[in-house]
Structures are given as C-alpha cells and as structure tokens.
Amino acid sequence: MTDDVQTDIQAVANIPLITTLLDVASQTTGMRFVAIARVTDTQWVTCAVKDEINFGLKPGDELELNTMICNEVRQCKKLVVIDNADIDTNYKSHPAPAMYGFKSYISTPIFKPTGEFFGTLSAIDPEPANLNNSRVIGLFTLFANLIAGHFNAFERQNNSDNELIKEQEITRLQQIYNKELATANEKLAATQQRQAELLQQLTGANAKLQQAIETGNMGTWSIDPVTQKVTLSDFIRKLIGFPLDEEITVEQTMSVIDPAYRVELAGVLNDALINHKDSDIEYPITNLVTGERKWVRSTGKLLFDSTGNVSEYSGILLDITIRKRNEDKQAMLAAIIESSEDAIVSKTLEGIITSWNNSAERMFGYKEQEVIGKHISIIIPDDRLPEETVIINKVSNNERVEHFETMRRTKWGTEIPLSLTVSPIRNEQGKVIGASKIARDISRQKIAEERLQNYAEHMEILNSIGQTISADLDTQSILQKVTDATTQLTGAAFGAFFHNKVNEKGESYMLYTLSGVPRSAFERFPMPRNTNVFGPTFRGEGIVRSDDITKDIRYGKNAPYYGMPEGHLPVVSYLAVPVTAKNGEVIGGLFFGHPEPAKFKQEHEQLIAGIGSQASVALENARLYQEITTLNAKKDEFIGLASHELKTPVTSISGYLQIIERGLPDGDRSKSFINKTLKQVNKLTTLISDLLDVSKIQTGKLPLSYAEFDLVAVLADVSEMLQQNSVRHKIELNYNKKPIIIKADQQRVEQVVINLVTNAIKYSPGADKVIINAGVSDKKVKVSVRDFGIGIAEDQHSRIFSRFYRVENLASHMSGLGIGLYISYEIIERHHGKMWVDSELGVGSTFTFELPII
Ligand code: ADP
C-alpha cells in the first residue's frame, strides 16, 4: 500500500459520522455490507466498512481489482446497480457475485474536489434487492457526493492543516533563521566594528609608517619581477638625485651605487628573484646631481601570488650615512685609542674595568682579557687606594680630574709615575655610568723635569756664583768663594782651587784656596806638580773625572810618593777641572776629592766647568781692577805732584806780572797784554788749585776751616763778581732779605757757588739769565742755581758728580776737566750737607745744595 492510499484511508476515517453514513446507507438500501474503497488503477483498498454479513474486510484490506466490478465503475466512472446478479443481464456472468457471494450490488464513483477519481461507495448483499430505482440510486449518489464533499473538506482541512504545519514550520524556521540571522547580524556587526577598528588601526599604522618613513630618513622601493619595472619613492629619488616623475630602470638605479658594491648587489638581486631570498645590504651611493656620497641600507622582501610565484620584490631604503659616519668615527676613535701612546681604560662607577687599550697592556703588563671585569685597584698601590674614591666621587658629580700625578702599579709590582685624566662616561640620558681614564707615563717627563730642575738649579747656582764673584774684585776672595761653592755643589769631601799668578817681577807662583778641610791639612804637602794625574789639568787638556783615581793608570807613577803622600786625605772619587782664561791660557784648576768611589757625575763636570769659566772672568776682572787701581793711584800721585810743582811757578808768574802791571804807566800798550796774561794765569791758578783739591780729596787731606758768616753776603758778592764778567746773562739772586748765618768753610762754600754759577752760564749759551735762590727751612739752608740751558739727560745725573766726568759730545767751547762738580760735591758732603741736580735735556738745570745751620 502506498503512502497516498494510506493517507486516503486516513482521510476517509477522518470524515465525521462516516460510520453513521454507512449505517444510513445500509438501512435505507437494506444492503448489509457497505464499503468505501480507494480504487486506483492497480488496487482496491478498503477505507471504511459496514459489514453485517461477516464479509471480513477491514479498513486497509485489499481485494483483487480485476475481480471487482468497481474497476468498471473506475473505468467508466459510472454507477453500477445490480438488483439480482443471477438475473442481471450485464453481470450474471461476472465472476464477482459468485466470488464474493452477493446477489445485489450497487457501487457509485467518488470524485475528489479536483475531479480526480477517488474510489467507490459500494454495497452488497447476499440477497437480491431492489436497488435500481431513483430513490436508492439518488441516495447512493448523495452519499457518494457527501463523502466527496467531506473528502473535499478533509482535503481542504488537510491542506490547511498542512499549510498550518508548514506555516508553523516556516515560522519555526523563520524564528530559528531570525535568531541565527540576528546572531549572524551581531557577528557581522561585531566583525564590521572590528573591521572598522582594524581599518582605523591600519590607517593609523599606515600614517605612522608613512611618517616613520618620512622622518626616519627612509623610502620605499619595489621591482616587478616580470617587467623589471622599478618603483622608487620620492625620498629615494631625491637621495639619488633622480627626477621625481621619470621612469627609472634597474641599470639607472645601479649606476648610482658605488662600483665596488655593484657585483655584490647584483648577487643579492639574483638571490632574491631566483632563489627567493629576502635581502638586506648596505652600500654607498652617489647623488647624480650633487655628487654627494651617502650610505644606505636596503632591505627587500618577496611577495608571492596564489600560485607561489614572486609577485613583487619590494623594500625599504634607509639613509644610514650618519650611522656609518658614527661607525667610522667610532672605528677611528677605536683606532686612535688603540694606537694611543697613553693608556686608556674605562671602568664602571664601581671601579670594574670595562676596556683596556694596547698602551694599557704595555704600561701595566696586564693583557686585556686578564683585567676586563676586574677591579681597577689591581693597578693601584695600596697606599693610594683612597685616591680612587676621591676620583670616582668627582666623576660621579660629572667633574673631570685633570693631570693628576700619581703612581700606579704594574703586573710586576713596580710603581710608575703617571699623569691621570679621568672623565665621566655618560649614557644617552646624560647620566654618569662610568669613567674613562687616560694615563700618561711620566717617568721620562719626570726625569726630564728633574733634569730641567737640576739645570735650572745649576743655572741659578751659576748665576748667583757669577754675581757674587763678579762683584768681588779680590782674587783670594774669589778663589775662596768658588772653591766653597763648587765643593758644596759636587758633594766633594774637600775641594781646592789652585791659581797660577805672576808677580810684578814676572815670577809665577801659585795661590790656592781650600774647602772642606783646614788649610793645615795641606800645608805639609808640596804644591801639585806636573804629575801624570795633575798634569793634564794644569796643561788645560780637559776635565779628569774618575770614580776611583787609585785605579787610574796615571795614578802612582811619580816619585817621590808614587800616589798620595802619607797623611794625605784619602781620595777615591776625583774630579779636576782646568780654569782657562779667554785667551786659552790656563790660570788654574779646581780639584775635588771624596773618600768614596763614584761620587762625581757628568753633570758636575759641566757645572764646575761653567763656574770655572766665570771664575776665570772674575779673576781676570780682579786682575784688571788691580791694574787700574794701581794706575789710578799712580795718576793721582802724578796729578798731585804736577799741580803742586806747577803751583809755585804759576804763583810767582802771577806775582811778577802784577808787579810789572803796577809799574807800567797808564796808557802803556803793554798793560792790556799784561792784564790778559794775568787773566790766563789766574785761570791756570784756579785749574791747578782744583787739581790740587782733587788730590787732597783723594788723599783725604782737604782741610776745612769752619767760621760763622752770612751766606747771603757771600751769594751777593759772588753774583756781583761773576756778573762783571758776564755780559749776556743776568744773575738774579732771590732771598728774603735776611742774612743767613751759617758755620762753614766760607772759602770752600764760595768755591761751590762760583762753580755752580759758572757752569750755569757756561752750559746755557742761548739763555740770558741765571737764578740763585736761597732760603732756610728746618735748620737747613738751601741754595739752588737755576739755568735755562742745554740740560742734562736723566741717566747722567748721578755721574756728573764723579771725578773727571763730563757729559759726552759737549760743544768745543764748553771746555773743562770735569772736576768742578766733583770738588763741590765733596765740599758739601764734608759739611754734612747734600747736593743734587734737577735737570731736563734742552730745558735747563737746577743744582741745589743744602747745608746745616749750626
Ligand atoms: P766741567 O769742567 O766739565 O764743567 P764740572 O765738574 O763742573 O766740569 O761739570 C761736569 C759736567 O757736568 C760738565 O762737563 C757738564 O757736562 C755737566 N754740567 C755741569 N753743570 C752743568 C749745567 N749747568 N748745565 C749742563 N751741564 C752741566
């Protein structure tokens, strides 16, 4: 049975009052078996049944269709009525009545609302019946229609039920769908939201990337693997000096790259496009326009399509010129550090060594790997450890420690003098994180400094000795000073200076001075002779220095002592320096001895030689001075003698001339000659008396005869007298009209005033006056003579009072001996007064003297 038939059976069963309908059909027709059957072209199936004859059919039972009259009803779609099968003409031979045991039969077709044949409403009875009449047929047709109607209703109902179910299903599905849709929507919304966020992030990231690219000195590039088309961002184009809007080829790109890197770069390109390797390479480029060279770093990435082929080769190009420069700088710095003569060491603030250059290895003996990570105290002597704390404290405060001289210890324990410069090492934030130390080995410098110090000291000694001995003009004193100084300088136990001298008779003899030992220690011994040891010095053959003279081959070769005489001071270290005069003549020798060996060094030789030459100059000066003093004395003696011898005849001449003059009658022509001669003789007398005064002063025999007198009167007399002889100059005397009584040698004071006024007139040939001022103050009388003449240069002021001194280049008419001021000065001095000059060259001079008023 098919599902459709089953549904049909159910549909019939669902017809309300179907049993009643079958009952009514049975009762109104008298048929005891009534059935509704679903008849298809293959089946006859019972749908509902009223069976009072125990036919035995139930709903769902099937009967053989071919055996059924209903088949004909189906085929003809017409009602079949058989009142009595035995006699019915149409069906008496039909197998059905016999087969199913009925005599009467009625079957009417039932159609679905669609007009489709459904089945039959049939009734049978074993007995004949009166069916073929309009009432029964009408009833059956009615029943069939009713069923059809119900069936229609059922169908509709069924349809509507189905639809309802369908609707419900649809509603349910819709609900599920809606729910899922809502969920999907939510998800979609969330996804969209996320997408929007991602997009926003992406946009932000992109903007940042763009910004990073722009500000980070970088640009983008790409190469199409198929067409080899190169795309470069503006940054790169500007970097290489290529127009922004022109196409560029791989070759053109290559042309800006440093030739030394092109092969490598081609290899990288090849590796990328053929072996699919990402790239990262650094190389220099040259700007096509400016020719500027820059370093770039190019990183490239490969992008693949769905088939696994390279779709794009692109990347970023970074301008790394500054980094490279820094790297170069760092490399240079590293090279400098490595090649530096100074030890360069860096350490943390805790003192842990972090770097150690070659010179540090050389200086301290530790290899880099031995000290890195160790504490700096490894090279600090124990007694200098506190220094480190001070240094680190300074450095921590961002201060530098400069040229700090100290000692450091090497691997071998020796200590070396160093000059340290320690600077703070700061991180990028400027925080001090360590210290870098430059250590300079100053051993040599120290030696040099010591030498320099020695040299300076020696120079100082030489200088001071030079000054002392050059100021000394006494030979013996010079010899002693030099001996003392040199013995002390050399650290000798004793020293001696032997000096050859020639006496007035031309005999040579030897002076000597000793230092370090009393003279008595030497007095027993003969003077050094031309022995093998002393000879070279006295012959001026050079310095002899011996660490142990007793081992010298020259030693002990001479009779009578063959070495040192008994009782001689023990000499082991020996130094002998010849002292020679400018002309090369040996004037003596300096000898030093010490009982211990190797006491004298080379520097001593130079020093003593230096002092020796100064000594020779000083001795020469002393000799010359001696000679000059002797000559001077002789000269003074001669002047004294000559003026004394001249004075008497000149006085006689003057006396005789005066007698002759007085004896001549007035108007005698000879008289004027006599007077002129007398004037010249007076001049001569003055000159001689001046020269005599000089001699007297020299010998200390200038007697003064003190008496009280009025200085003003003297000044007035002198002015008047000199005014008579002077036509051009007016002599002006200023005083406060009161006499000034002093106690002095009137003649000598007069002599002074005459001398000053005469000079004032003599040395002011272009002027017309001389002013004499006299005044008293503080128990002193002050007299000054002022002129307006040639004046005296400042540097001459002190000299003009010296004996025989005259200012150089004086005009010929200003004759003189240069003794007037000398005598005047001495006279005033001896009166316990003072004399000085104020003068300006070309302006005039004022000579002043002061005398005490007693
Ligand atoms: P002299 O015989 O040369 O004048 P003095 O002893 O009197 O000797 O003077 C010494 C020197 O001083 C003179 O030679 C002259 O050069 C200088 N002198 C002296 N008085 C004057 C003066 N009033 N003006 C310029 N120079 C003077």
Short mmCIF file of N, CA, C and O in Angstrom, two decimals, residues 563-643:
data_model
loop_
_atom_site.label_atom_id
_atom_site.label_comp_id
_atom_site.label_asym_id
_atom_site.label_seq_id
_atom_site.Cartn_x
_atom_site.Cartn_y
_atom_site.Cartn_z
N GLY A 563 151.86 58.06 44.38
CA GLY A 563 150.50 58.01 44.88
C GLY A 563 150.35 59.15 45.87
O GLY A 563 151.06 60.15 45.78
N MET A 564 149.47 58.99 46.83
CA MET A 564 149.26 60.07 47.78
C MET A 564 150.29 59.99 48.90
O MET A 564 150.59 58.90 49.38
N PRO A 565 150.83 61.16 49.31
CA PRO A 565 151.78 61.12 50.41
C PRO A 565 151.08 60.66 51.68
O PRO A 565 149.86 60.78 51.80
N GLU A 566 151.81 60.14 52.56
CA GLU A 566 151.23 59.62 53.78
C GLU A 566 150.55 60.75 54.54
O GLU A 566 151.07 61.88 54.57
N GLY A 567 149.44 60.48 55.10
CA GLY A 567 148.73 61.52 55.83
C GLY A 567 147.86 62.37 54.93
O GLY A 567 147.12 63.24 55.38
N HIS A 568 147.95 62.13 53.63
CA HIS A 568 147.09 62.87 52.69
C HIS A 568 145.65 62.42 52.88
O HIS A 568 145.38 61.27 53.24
N LEU A 569 144.75 63.35 52.66
CA LEU A 569 143.34 62.98 52.76
C LEU A 569 143.06 61.86 51.77
O LEU A 569 143.52 61.91 50.63
N PRO A 570 142.29 60.86 52.20
CA PRO A 570 142.05 59.74 51.28
C PRO A 570 141.18 60.17 50.11
O PRO A 570 140.07 60.67 50.32
N VAL A 571 141.66 60.03 48.92
CA VAL A 571 140.89 60.41 47.74
C VAL A 571 140.60 59.17 46.90
O VAL A 571 141.52 58.46 46.50
N VAL A 572 139.33 58.93 46.66
CA VAL A 572 138.95 57.83 45.74
C VAL A 572 138.25 58.47 44.52
O VAL A 572 138.73 58.39 43.40
N SER A 573 137.10 59.14 44.80
CA SER A 573 136.46 59.87 43.69
C SER A 573 137.28 61.12 43.43
O SER A 573 137.68 61.82 44.37
N TYR A 574 137.51 61.39 42.16
CA TYR A 574 138.40 62.51 41.82
C TYR A 574 137.82 63.29 40.65
O TYR A 574 137.32 62.71 39.68
N LEU A 575 137.86 64.61 40.78
CA LEU A 575 137.39 65.45 39.68
C LEU A 575 138.31 66.67 39.60
O LEU A 575 138.55 67.33 40.61
N ALA A 576 138.84 66.91 38.41
CA ALA A 576 139.72 68.06 38.23
C ALA A 576 139.30 68.81 36.98
O ALA A 576 139.14 68.21 35.91
N VAL A 577 139.06 70.13 37.14
CA VAL A 577 138.59 70.93 36.00
C VAL A 577 139.57 72.08 35.79
O VAL A 577 139.79 72.89 36.70
N PRO A 578 140.15 72.16 34.60
CA PRO A 578 141.05 73.28 34.35
C PRO A 578 140.27 74.59 34.23
O PRO A 578 139.15 74.60 33.71
N VAL A 579 140.87 75.70 34.73
CA VAL A 579 140.23 77.02 34.58
C VAL A 579 141.13 77.81 33.63
O VAL A 579 142.30 78.04 33.92
N THR A 580 140.55 78.16 32.48
CA THR A 580 141.36 78.85 31.47
C THR A 580 140.85 80.25 31.23
O THR A 580 139.64 80.50 31.33
N ALA A 581 141.76 81.11 30.88
CA ALA A 581 141.38 82.49 30.56
C ALA A 581 140.83 82.53 29.15
O ALA A 581 140.88 81.53 28.44
N LYS A 582 140.31 83.69 28.77
CA LYS A 582 139.71 83.85 27.43
C LYS A 582 140.70 83.52 26.34
O LYS A 582 140.36 82.93 25.31
N ASN A 583 141.92 83.88 26.58
CA ASN A 583 142.94 83.65 25.54
C ASN A 583 143.45 82.20 25.53
O ASN A 583 144.38 81.86 24.82
N GLY A 584 142.83 81.33 26.35
CA GLY A 584 143.20 79.92 26.34
C GLY A 584 144.27 79.58 27.37
O GLY A 584 144.55 78.41 27.62
N GLU A 585 144.81 80.58 27.96
CA GLU A 585 145.86 80.35 28.95
C GLU A 585 145.26 79.72 30.22
O GLU A 585 144.19 80.15 30.67
N VAL A 586 145.93 78.67 30.72
CA VAL A 586 145.40 78.02 31.92
C VAL A 586 145.78 78.88 33.12
O VAL A 586 146.95 79.17 33.34
N ILE A 587 144.73 79.31 33.85
CA ILE A 587 145.04 80.15 35.01
C ILE A 587 144.92 79.38 36.32
O ILE A 587 145.22 79.90 37.38
N GLY A 588 144.51 78.15 36.19
CA GLY A 588 144.44 77.35 37.41
C GLY A 588 143.62 76.10 37.22
O GLY A 588 143.29 75.71 36.10
N GLY A 589 143.28 75.46 38.36
CA GLY A 589 142.48 74.24 38.26
C GLY A 589 141.68 74.04 39.53
O GLY A 589 142.10 74.42 40.62
N LEU A 590 140.51 73.47 39.35
CA LEU A 590 139.66 73.15 40.50
C LEU A 590 139.75 71.65 40.73
O LEU A 590 139.57 70.86 39.79
N PHE A 591 140.04 71.24 41.94
CA PHE A 591 140.24 69.82 42.25
C PHE A 591 139.29 69.41 43.37
O PHE A 591 139.13 70.14 44.35
N PHE A 592 138.67 68.24 43.17
CA PHE A 592 137.72 67.76 44.19
C PHE A 592 138.01 66.30 44.51
O PHE A 592 138.37 65.51 43.61
N GLY A 593 137.82 65.96 45.76
CA GLY A 593 138.06 64.57 46.14
C GLY A 593 137.02 64.08 47.12
O GLY A 593 136.33 64.86 47.80
N HIS A 594 136.84 62.74 47.13
CA HIS A 594 135.92 62.12 48.08
C HIS A 594 136.46 60.73 48.42
O HIS A 594 136.94 60.03 47.53
N PRO A 595 136.38 60.34 49.70
CA PRO A 595 136.94 59.03 50.05
C PRO A 595 136.14 57.86 49.50
O PRO A 595 136.64 56.73 49.46
N GLU A 596 134.89 58.13 49.05
CA GLU A 596 134.10 57.03 48.47
C GLU A 596 134.15 57.09 46.95
O GLU A 596 134.31 58.17 46.38
N PRO A 597 133.96 55.94 46.31
CA PRO A 597 134.05 55.94 44.85
C PRO A 597 132.77 56.51 44.19
O PRO A 597 131.73 56.60 44.83
N ALA A 598 132.92 56.86 42.94
CA ALA A 598 131.80 57.26 42.05
C ALA A 598 130.92 58.35 42.63
O ALA A 598 129.70 58.28 42.57
N LYS A 599 131.53 59.37 43.22
CA LYS A 599 130.75 60.45 43.81
C LYS A 599 130.46 61.55 42.79
O LYS A 599 129.52 62.31 42.95
N PHE A 600 131.30 61.64 41.79
CA PHE A 600 131.12 62.76 40.85
C PHE A 600 130.51 62.28 39.53
O PHE A 600 130.88 61.24 38.99
N LYS A 601 129.55 63.08 39.08
CA LYS A 601 128.81 62.70 37.86
C LYS A 601 129.17 63.67 36.74
O LYS A 601 129.81 64.70 36.96
N GLN A 602 128.63 63.30 35.59
CA GLN A 602 128.96 64.12 34.42
C GLN A 602 128.43 65.55 34.56
O GLN A 602 129.07 66.51 34.15
N GLU A 603 127.22 65.62 35.16
CA GLU A 603 126.64 66.96 35.31
C GLU A 603 127.55 67.87 36.15
O GLU A 603 127.56 69.08 35.97
N HIS A 604 128.30 67.23 37.09
CA HIS A 604 129.22 68.02 37.90
C HIS A 604 130.31 68.64 37.02
O HIS A 604 130.69 69.79 37.23
N GLU A 605 130.75 67.85 36.05
CA GLU A 605 131.80 68.35 35.15
C GLU A 605 131.36 69.66 34.51
O GLU A 605 132.07 70.66 34.55
N GLN A 606 130.10 69.60 33.92
CA GLN A 606 129.61 70.79 33.21
C GLN A 606 129.46 71.98 34.15
O GLN A 606 129.81 73.11 33.83
N LEU A 607 128.91 71.66 35.32
CA LEU A 607 128.66 72.71 36.28
C LEU A 607 129.97 73.38 36.71
O LEU A 607 130.08 74.62 36.71
N ILE A 608 130.94 72.55 37.04
CA ILE A 608 132.22 73.10 37.52
C ILE A 608 132.94 73.84 36.39
O ILE A 608 133.52 74.92 36.61
N ALA A 609 132.80 73.27 35.17
CA ALA A 609 133.42 73.95 34.02
C ALA A 609 132.81 75.34 33.87
O ALA A 609 133.52 76.32 33.61
N GLY A 610 131.44 75.41 34.03
CA GLY A 610 130.74 76.70 33.93
C GLY A 610 131.24 77.67 34.98
O GLY A 610 131.54 78.84 34.69
N ILE A 611 131.32 77.18 36.21
CA ILE A 611 131.78 78.06 37.30
C ILE A 611 133.24 78.46 37.05
O ILE A 611 133.64 79.60 37.28
N GLY A 612 133.99 77.46 36.53
CA GLY A 612 135.40 77.72 36.23
C GLY A 612 135.55 78.88 35.28
O GLY A 612 136.36 79.79 35.50
N SER A 613 134.71 78.89 34.21
CA SER A 613 134.88 79.98 33.25
C SER A 613 134.45 81.31 33.85
O SER A 613 135.02 82.36 33.55
N GLN A 614 133.42 81.25 34.73
CA GLN A 614 133.02 82.50 35.39
C GLN A 614 134.15 82.99 36.30
O GLN A 614 134.44 84.19 36.38
N ALA A 615 134.73 82.00 36.97
CA ALA A 615 135.82 82.35 37.88
C ALA A 615 136.97 83.00 37.11
O ALA A 615 137.56 83.99 37.57
N SER A 616 137.24 82.43 35.92
CA SER A 616 138.35 82.98 35.13
C SER A 616 138.07 84.42 34.75
O SER A 616 138.95 85.28 34.80
N VAL A 617 136.79 84.69 34.43
CA VAL A 617 136.42 86.07 34.08
C VAL A 617 136.57 86.97 35.30
O VAL A 617 137.15 88.07 35.23
N ALA A 618 136.06 86.45 36.44
CA ALA A 618 136.13 87.25 37.66
C ALA A 618 137.59 87.52 38.05
O ALA A 618 137.94 88.64 38.45
N LEU A 619 138.42 86.48 37.90
CA LEU A 619 139.83 86.65 38.24
C LEU A 619 140.50 87.65 37.31
O LEU A 619 141.31 88.48 37.73
N GLU A 620 140.10 87.57 36.05
CA GLU A 620 140.64 88.50 35.06
C GLU A 620 140.22 89.94 35.42
O GLU A 620 141.03 90.86 35.39
N ASN A 621 138.93 90.05 35.80
CA ASN A 621 138.43 91.37 36.21
C ASN A 621 139.21 91.88 37.41
O ASN A 621 139.58 93.07 37.48
N ALA A 622 139.39 90.96 38.35
CA ALA A 622 140.12 91.34 39.57
C ALA A 622 141.53 91.82 39.21
O ALA A 622 142.02 92.81 39.75
N ARG A 623 142.12 91.07 38.27
CA ARG A 623 143.48 91.44 37.85
C ARG A 623 143.46 92.83 37.21
O ARG A 623 144.26 93.70 37.56
N LEU A 624 142.49 93.02 36.30
CA LEU A 624 142.38 94.31 35.62
C LEU A 624 142.12 95.43 36.61
O LEU A 624 142.71 96.51 36.54
N TYR A 625 141.23 95.13 37.55
CA TYR A 625 140.88 96.13 38.55
C TYR A 625 142.11 96.53 39.35
O TYR A 625 142.36 97.71 39.63
N GLN A 626 142.82 95.47 39.66
CA GLN A 626 144.06 95.69 40.41
C GLN A 626 144.98 96.62 39.64
O GLN A 626 145.53 97.60 40.17
N GLU A 627 145.07 96.31 38.34
CA GLU A 627 145.94 97.12 37.46
C GLU A 627 145.44 98.55 37.42
O GLU A 627 146.22 99.51 37.56
N ILE A 628 144.12 98.71 37.23
CA ILE A 628 143.55 100.05 37.13
C ILE A 628 143.75 100.82 38.42
O ILE A 628 144.13 102.00 38.43
N THR A 629 143.51 100.11 39.53
CA THR A 629 143.68 100.77 40.82
C THR A 629 145.12 101.28 40.95
O THR A 629 145.37 102.43 41.37
N THR A 630 146.03 100.42 40.55
CA THR A 630 147.44 100.81 40.64
C THR A 630 147.71 102.01 39.75
O THR A 630 148.34 103.01 40.17
N LEU A 631 147.20 101.92 38.50
CA LEU A 631 147.41 103.02 37.56
C LEU A 631 146.77 104.31 38.06
O LEU A 631 147.35 105.39 37.96
N ASN A 632 145.54 104.16 38.62
CA ASN A 632 144.82 105.32 39.14
C ASN A 632 145.62 106.00 40.24
O ASN A 632 145.73 107.24 40.28
N ALA A 633 146.10 105.14 41.09
CA ALA A 633 146.88 105.66 42.21
C ALA A 633 148.08 106.44 41.67
O ALA A 633 148.39 107.54 42.14
N LYS A 634 148.69 105.84 40.62
CA LYS A 634 149.86 106.49 40.01
C LYS A 634 149.45 107.82 39.41
O LYS A 634 150.15 108.83 39.54
N LYS A 635 148.30 107.83 38.75
CA LYS A 635 147.80 109.03 38.10
C LYS A 635 147.54 110.13 39.14
O LYS A 635 147.98 111.27 38.98
N ASP A 636 146.82 109.70 40.22
CA ASP A 636 146.52 110.69 41.28
C ASP A 636 147.82 111.28 41.85
O ASP A 636 147.92 112.48 42.10
N GLU A 637 148.75 110.35 41.99
CA GLU A 637 150.04 110.75 42.55
C GLU A 637 150.70 111.79 41.62
O GLU A 637 151.18 112.84 42.05
N PHE A 638 150.59 111.49 40.32
CA PHE A 638 151.19 112.39 39.33
C PHE A 638 150.50 113.74 39.32
O PHE A 638 151.15 114.80 39.34
N ILE A 639 149.12 113.70 39.34
CA ILE A 639 148.36 114.96 39.32
C ILE A 639 148.73 115.82 40.54
O ILE A 639 149.02 117.02 40.43
N GLY A 640 148.74 115.13 41.68
CA GLY A 640 149.08 115.83 42.92
C GLY A 640 150.47 116.48 42.81
O GLY A 640 150.66 117.68 43.11
N LEU A 641 151.38 115.64 42.33
CA LEU A 641 152.78 116.08 42.21
C LEU A 641 152.90 117.24 41.22
O LEU A 641 153.49 118.30 41.52
N ALA A 642 152.28 117.02 40.03
CA ALA A 642 152.40 118.01 38.95
C ALA A 642 151.78 119.34 39.37
O ALA A 642 152.40 120.41 39.19
N SER A 643 150.54 119.27 39.95
CA SER A 643 149.88 120.53 40.31
C SER A 643 150.65 121.24 41.42
O SER A 643 150.75 122.47 41.43
#
